[in-house]
Amino acid sequence: MNLTSPTQTTVILSSCLIVLAGIMGYQHHQLSQLSNRLAAAADKESLDALLIRLGKVDERLDTVDGKQMVTNEDFRSGQQALSNRIDAAQAYAKQATETAKEISQNAASTGELVALKAIVETLYSSVHEISQSQIKQPSAAPSKPKAVVRKPPPVQKPSTSVVTPKSPPFTVIGIEYRGGERFLSVAPPGSTQLNQIYLIRPGDAVAGTDWRLNTLDGRSARFDVAGKPQTVTVTQ
């Protein structure tokens, strides 16, 4: 629409500038909040450069607001320049948002890797203990015939078999505390998946086995297996 009065043009331009200044102020507020959230992880120099550019935009808006534009040509030129600045500010905001998402995703991935590494190390330790106990059991077997030769009464043999440790048919991950209570975390043999790890407390039986947890302290877990006690060392 062609305006015949310079005064009307000035009023329209001023109104556009006020609305535009409000939009830029809102964008500036959103970017400032985003800058505070990313202060610990994002590149500080990039955020500082973004804030400096926004400050320059505010200064230019103040300069434009103080000028007297009375012609349609000047009005259209100023409107186009301000539109370009809005597009640039929106592009900066989009870039900052994408950077924030990438940082949050990287932080989550790092946390999961640390947790998986800890679980894998615990599983390796448990497998090593089980393999060591299996190696020791055959070495203890030859001592039984010697005991029979030296001691005629065979009454003491059952006590030796009761004391012999039995390898659990599951993997012991470790001890966890929930609300001040101890729980034993276990998983199927050879499993390293987080969704297969579950917690049991004293009195609970391990699913699919006849192993029932009786007591749990800081270093060992005592089970009842078909009426026979079994103690499993828990790796810290």
Coordinates of N, CA and C in Angstrom, one line a residue, residues 10 13-14 17-18 58-70:
T10 N 6.1 7.0 9.2 CA 6.9 7.0 10.4 C 6.2 6.2 11.5
L13 N 6.4 2.5 10.7 CA 7.7 2.0 10.9 C 8.0 1.9 12.4
S14 N 7.6 2.8 13.1 CA 7.8 2.8 14.6 C 7.1 1.6 15.2
L17 N 9.0 -1.5 14.3 CA 10.2 -1.6 15.1 C 9.9 -2.0 16.6
I18 N 8.8 -1.5 17.1 CA 8.5 -1.9 18.5 C 8.2 -3.4 18.5
D58 N 20.9 -5.2 19.1 CA 20.1 -4.2 19.9 C 20.6 -2.8 19.7
E59 N 21.9 -2.6 19.6 CA 22.4 -1.3 19.4 C 22.0 -0.7 18.0
R60 N 21.9 -1.6 17.0 CA 21.5 -1.1 15.7 C 20.0 -0.8 15.7
L61 N 19.2 -1.6 16.5 CA 17.8 -1.3 16.6 C 17.6 0.1 17.3
D62 N 18.4 0.4 18.3 CA 18.3 1.7 18.9 C 18.6 2.8 18.0
T63 N 19.6 2.5 17.1 CA 20.0 3.5 16.2 C 18.9 3.8 15.1
V64 N 18.3 2.6 14.7 CA 17.3 2.8 13.7 C 16.1 3.4 14.3
D65 N 15.7 3.2 15.5 CA 14.6 3.8 16.2 C 14.7 5.3 16.3
G66 N 16.0 5.8 16.4 CA 16.2 7.2 16.5 C 16.2 8.0 15.2
K67 N 16.2 7.3 14.1 CA 16.2 8.0 12.8 C 14.8 8.3 12.4
Q68 N 14.7 9.4 11.6 CA 13.4 9.8 11.0 C 13.3 9.4 9.6
M69 N 12.5 8.3 9.3 CA 12.3 7.8 7.9 C 11.0 8.2 7.4
V70 N 11.0 8.9 6.4 CA 9.7 9.6 5.9 C 9.4 9.1 4.5

